[in-house]
Amino acid sequence: MPGMTAAPTPTPAKRPRVPKTVWDLVFTLVIPILILSPNILGSGISIAEQVFGGGTTGNVRAYLLAALIPVGYVLWDLLVNRNVSPVALIGGAGALFSGALAFWYVDGFWYAIKDSARSYLTGLLFLISAATSVPLFRVFIDATSIGESPEHRAATQTAMRDPVVRRGLVQGTVVFAALDLIGGVVNSVVNYQRVTAKFGTDDFNAQIAAVNAVMRVPGLIISLVGVAGAVWLLNRAVKARYGEGASLFEPGKLADRMRERGEPVA
């Protein structure tokens, strides 16, 4: 009608996105556990039995599927999101390593070692890197500054080349490596105690599923302690060099401290 304006078209509400951490949990823990279970949630359904025909062959195929789904998920995430950051690439390489080890059919002691091999390899690589010109914990610091302005990123890079800060970076890398190795040892001990069945049996797959569920939280806690310890050592070194308030994780403040001291930011 004259004098009336059309009502604005309502904007459809955006559906909340499922957080990536939830997808990570689903594809790296929940789905593999369900595949390995000989009695999914008490339903009497077994992937090894109903899908793969049961017996040793069915159990081995279910074991491989459960091991390779997390690998496929990590690689899919890398390709779809085109995430080529050093941290993502390290994660992708670790996933491929774990996927390759899935075809090493062992039980008992060697399975306990195999299940922690990724932690052992990562820990050793970081430990070795601490004696080189590029301590690998620097990869994580570089990743946090990717979205920063050129000036702020330059300040971070300059700080990490400073001898005092580099010493903290080396110490942080060693702490991170040590906690990764400790986490691997703890995981191996638990697997050795609890995964006692023969490879290719229903019990073997069930025991793996149980240990994976039990060890997820302790393993995460150990990793977080390693990261927290490394970050604390690094921040302590930065504050000792540039003063209170300076932090690699706040490059703006770091650049300000550098200018206050009359030091070049880049």
C-alpha positions as MATLAB code, in Angstrom:
seq = 'MPGMTAAPTPTPAKRPRVPKTVWDLVFTLVIPILILSPNILGSGISIAEQVFGGGTTGNVRAYLLAALIPVGYVLWDLLVNRNVSPVALIGGAGALFSGALAFWYVDGFWYAIKDSARSYLTGLLFLISAATSVPLFRVFIDATSIGESPEHRAATQTAMRDPVVRRGLVQGTVVFAALDLIGGVVNSVVNYQRVTAKFGTDDFNAQIAAVNAVMRVPGLIISLVGVAGAVWLLNRAVKARYGEGASLFEPGKLADRMRERGEPVA';
ca = [
       0.000    0.000    0.000;
       1.122    3.648   -0.529;
       3.283    5.036    2.272;
       4.224    1.599    3.515;
       7.628    0.052    3.142;
       8.269   -3.619    2.715;
       9.409   -5.402    5.851;
      13.065   -6.362    5.669;
      13.717   -9.971    4.857;
      14.858  -11.666    8.038;
      18.418  -12.899    7.918;
      18.483  -16.625    8.565;
      20.302  -17.470   11.753;
      23.637  -19.117   11.213;
      23.872  -22.590   12.558;
      26.548  -22.875   15.220;
      29.598  -24.676   13.891;
      30.825  -27.747   15.660;
      34.200  -26.889   17.258;
      37.185  -28.553   15.605;
      38.215  -30.110   18.904;
      34.951  -32.066   18.875;
      35.657  -33.403   15.384;
      39.200  -34.264   16.484;
      37.802  -36.248   19.391;
      35.245  -38.024   17.225;
      37.655  -39.124   14.493;
      40.741  -39.859   16.583;
      39.108  -41.486   19.610;
      35.367  -42.206   19.500;
      35.122  -43.813   16.051;
      38.279  -45.957   16.463;
      37.022  -47.206   19.847;
      33.638  -48.131   18.364;
      35.322  -49.964   15.471;
      37.524  -51.967   17.843;
      34.743  -52.827   20.276;
      33.461  -56.415   19.997;
      30.118  -55.262   21.432;
      29.385  -51.641   20.497;
      27.598  -49.958   23.423;
      26.147  -53.291   24.479;
      24.247  -53.661   21.207;
      25.840  -56.952   20.257;
      27.183  -55.330   17.071;
      30.825  -55.845   16.141;
      32.463  -54.247   13.096;
      34.971  -57.097   12.983;
      32.134  -59.633   12.963;
      29.292  -58.008   11.002;
      31.353  -56.033    8.473;
      34.582  -57.990    8.068;
      33.413  -61.546    8.673;
      34.907  -62.170   12.105;
      37.831  -64.351   13.090;
      41.446  -63.261   12.845;
      40.943  -61.667    9.423;
      37.962  -59.633   10.590;
      39.751  -58.458   13.715;
      42.873  -57.445   11.792;
      40.815  -55.484    9.274;
      38.906  -53.751   12.059;
      42.200  -52.939   13.767;
      43.622  -51.427   10.569;
      40.466  -49.398    9.918;
      40.530  -48.017   13.457;
      44.213  -47.104   13.081;
      43.884  -45.499    9.640;
      40.752  -43.385   10.181;
      42.638  -40.847   12.370;
      45.379  -40.722    9.717;
      42.847  -40.046    6.973;
      41.155  -37.383    9.088;
      44.414  -35.516    9.761;
      45.433  -35.620    6.087;
      41.942  -34.545    4.966;
      42.110  -31.606    7.376;
      45.496  -30.582    5.961;
      44.301  -30.734    2.357;
      40.856  -29.164    2.790;
      42.014  -26.320    5.021;
      45.289  -25.983    3.087;
      47.061  -25.729    6.394;
      50.755  -25.843    5.590;
      52.036  -24.353    8.831;
      55.041  -26.154   10.359;
      52.917  -27.355   13.276;
      50.303  -28.855   10.936;
      52.977  -30.486    8.807;
      54.597  -32.036   11.871;
      51.171  -33.373   12.870;
      50.633  -34.752    9.369;
      54.036  -36.444    9.344;
      53.280  -37.963   12.747;
      49.938  -39.261   11.472;
      51.613  -40.897    8.465;
      54.199  -42.473   10.760;
      51.451  -43.897   12.981;
      49.564  -45.150    9.934;
      52.632  -46.966    8.640;
      53.179  -48.600   12.034;
      49.628  -49.968   11.938;
      50.895  -52.609    9.499;
      53.460  -53.830   12.019;
      51.463  -56.711   13.510;
      52.786  -57.227   17.037;
      51.436  -57.711   20.538;
      52.795  -57.698   24.081;
      55.973  -55.706   24.685;
      56.457  -54.615   21.085;
      52.886  -53.392   20.782;
      53.435  -51.291   23.916;
      56.509  -49.764   22.257;
      54.730  -49.319   18.929;
      51.773  -47.496   20.438;
      54.130  -44.891   21.917;
      56.542  -44.750   18.977;
      55.171  -41.412   17.781;
      55.841  -39.829   21.189;
      59.324  -41.351   21.310;
      60.168  -40.096   17.818;
      58.828  -36.584   18.481;
      60.611  -36.377   21.825;
      63.931  -37.500   20.347;
      63.685  -35.104   17.402;
      62.962  -32.157   19.696;
      65.748  -33.223   22.064;
      68.265  -33.456   19.225;
      67.111  -30.128   17.798;
      67.941  -28.430   21.115;
      71.607  -28.901   20.230;
      71.186  -27.324   16.776;
      70.671  -23.753   15.590;
      66.906  -24.290   15.321;
      65.326  -25.721   18.514;
      62.031  -27.198   17.322;
      59.887  -25.558   20.005;
      60.445  -22.434   17.915;
      58.021  -23.945   15.399;
      55.157  -23.409   17.840;
      56.212  -19.818   18.516;
      56.439  -19.088   14.798;
      52.937  -20.488   14.357;
      51.476  -18.111   16.963;
      52.880  -15.073   15.136;
      51.703  -15.946   11.620;
      48.695  -13.621   11.790;
      50.617  -10.692   13.270;
      51.650   -7.532   11.427;
      55.069   -7.539    9.726;
      56.482   -5.271   12.449;
      55.253   -7.445   15.304;
      56.386  -10.625   13.585;
      59.801   -9.055   13.024;
      60.004   -8.224   16.734;
      59.318  -11.863   17.608;
      61.944  -13.123   15.167;
      64.511  -10.630   16.439;
      63.888  -11.634   20.047;
      64.313  -15.332   19.283;
      67.734  -14.643   17.781;
      68.902  -12.996   21.003;
      71.289  -15.286   22.983;
      69.355  -14.940   26.264;
      66.002  -15.736   24.651;
      67.516  -18.507   22.566;
      68.789  -20.128   25.767;
      65.224  -20.110   27.081;
      64.042  -21.551   23.770;
      66.552  -24.393   24.071;
      65.490  -25.083   27.655;
      61.821  -25.052   26.624;
      62.527  -27.472   23.783;
      64.280  -29.862   26.175;
      61.385  -29.710   28.664;
      58.826  -30.297   25.911;
      60.866  -33.253   24.594;
      61.309  -34.736   28.068;
      57.573  -34.614   28.810;
      56.786  -36.175   25.430;
      59.200  -39.024   26.212;
      57.728  -39.416   29.712;
      54.240  -39.536   28.205;
      55.409  -42.247   25.821;
      56.873  -44.316   28.666;
      53.672  -44.006   30.724;
      51.581  -45.032   27.718;
      53.875  -48.003   27.021;
      53.670  -49.199   30.633;
      49.868  -49.024   30.646;
      49.648  -50.824   27.297;
      52.069  -53.520   28.436;
      50.005  -54.132   31.568;
      46.571  -54.060   29.946;
      46.965  -55.245   26.341;
      47.858  -58.862   27.039;
      45.834  -60.726   24.403;
      47.210  -62.053   21.118;
      47.120  -59.865   18.041;
      44.112  -60.528   15.816;
      41.737  -61.611   18.580;
      38.545  -60.000   19.868;
      40.198  -59.458   23.246;
      43.198  -57.711   21.701;
      41.017  -55.152   19.914;
      38.834  -54.669   23.007;
      41.867  -54.103   25.213;
      43.281  -51.519   22.781;
      39.956  -49.681   22.775;
      39.902  -49.642   26.582;
      43.481  -48.345   26.889;
      42.876  -45.657   24.267;
      39.891  -44.414   26.256;
      41.770  -44.530   29.572;
      44.959  -42.854   28.342;
      43.514  -39.948   26.352;
      43.130  -37.564   29.301;
      46.418  -38.446   31.104;
      48.285  -38.236   27.809;
      46.773  -34.824   27.091;
      47.648  -33.588   30.584;
      51.283  -34.679   30.219;
      51.533  -32.907   26.847;
      49.992  -29.729   28.243;
      52.415  -29.780   31.186;
      55.291  -30.010   28.699;
      53.981  -27.070   26.663;
      53.286  -24.999   29.789;
      56.780  -25.668   31.176;
      58.398  -24.729   27.867;
      56.338  -21.532   27.574;
      57.186  -20.540   31.160;
      60.928  -20.957   30.576;
      60.734  -19.012   27.336;
      58.721  -16.142   28.830;
      61.110  -15.993   31.784;
      64.014  -15.543   29.378;
      62.154  -12.851   27.399;
      61.346  -10.889   30.573;
      64.938  -11.198   31.778;
      66.126   -9.753   28.476;
      63.502   -7.118   27.678;
      61.874   -6.359   31.023;
      58.587   -7.053   32.805;
      55.598   -7.207   30.492;
      57.558   -8.414   27.469;
      56.249  -11.622   25.950;
      56.641  -13.460   22.662;
      52.895  -14.070   22.774;
      52.200  -10.319   22.878;
      54.445   -9.041   20.101;
      53.019   -5.520   20.334;
      54.271   -5.132   23.908;
      57.529   -6.814   22.959;
      58.096   -4.304   20.154;
      57.348   -1.449   22.585;
      59.941   -2.750   25.062;
      62.501   -2.998   22.271;
      61.880    0.601   21.206;
      62.065    1.786   24.819;
      65.521    0.224   25.035;
      66.579    1.789   21.753;
      66.977   -1.617   20.123;
      65.988   -2.371   16.526;
      62.682   -4.210   16.171;
      63.684   -5.885   12.925;
];
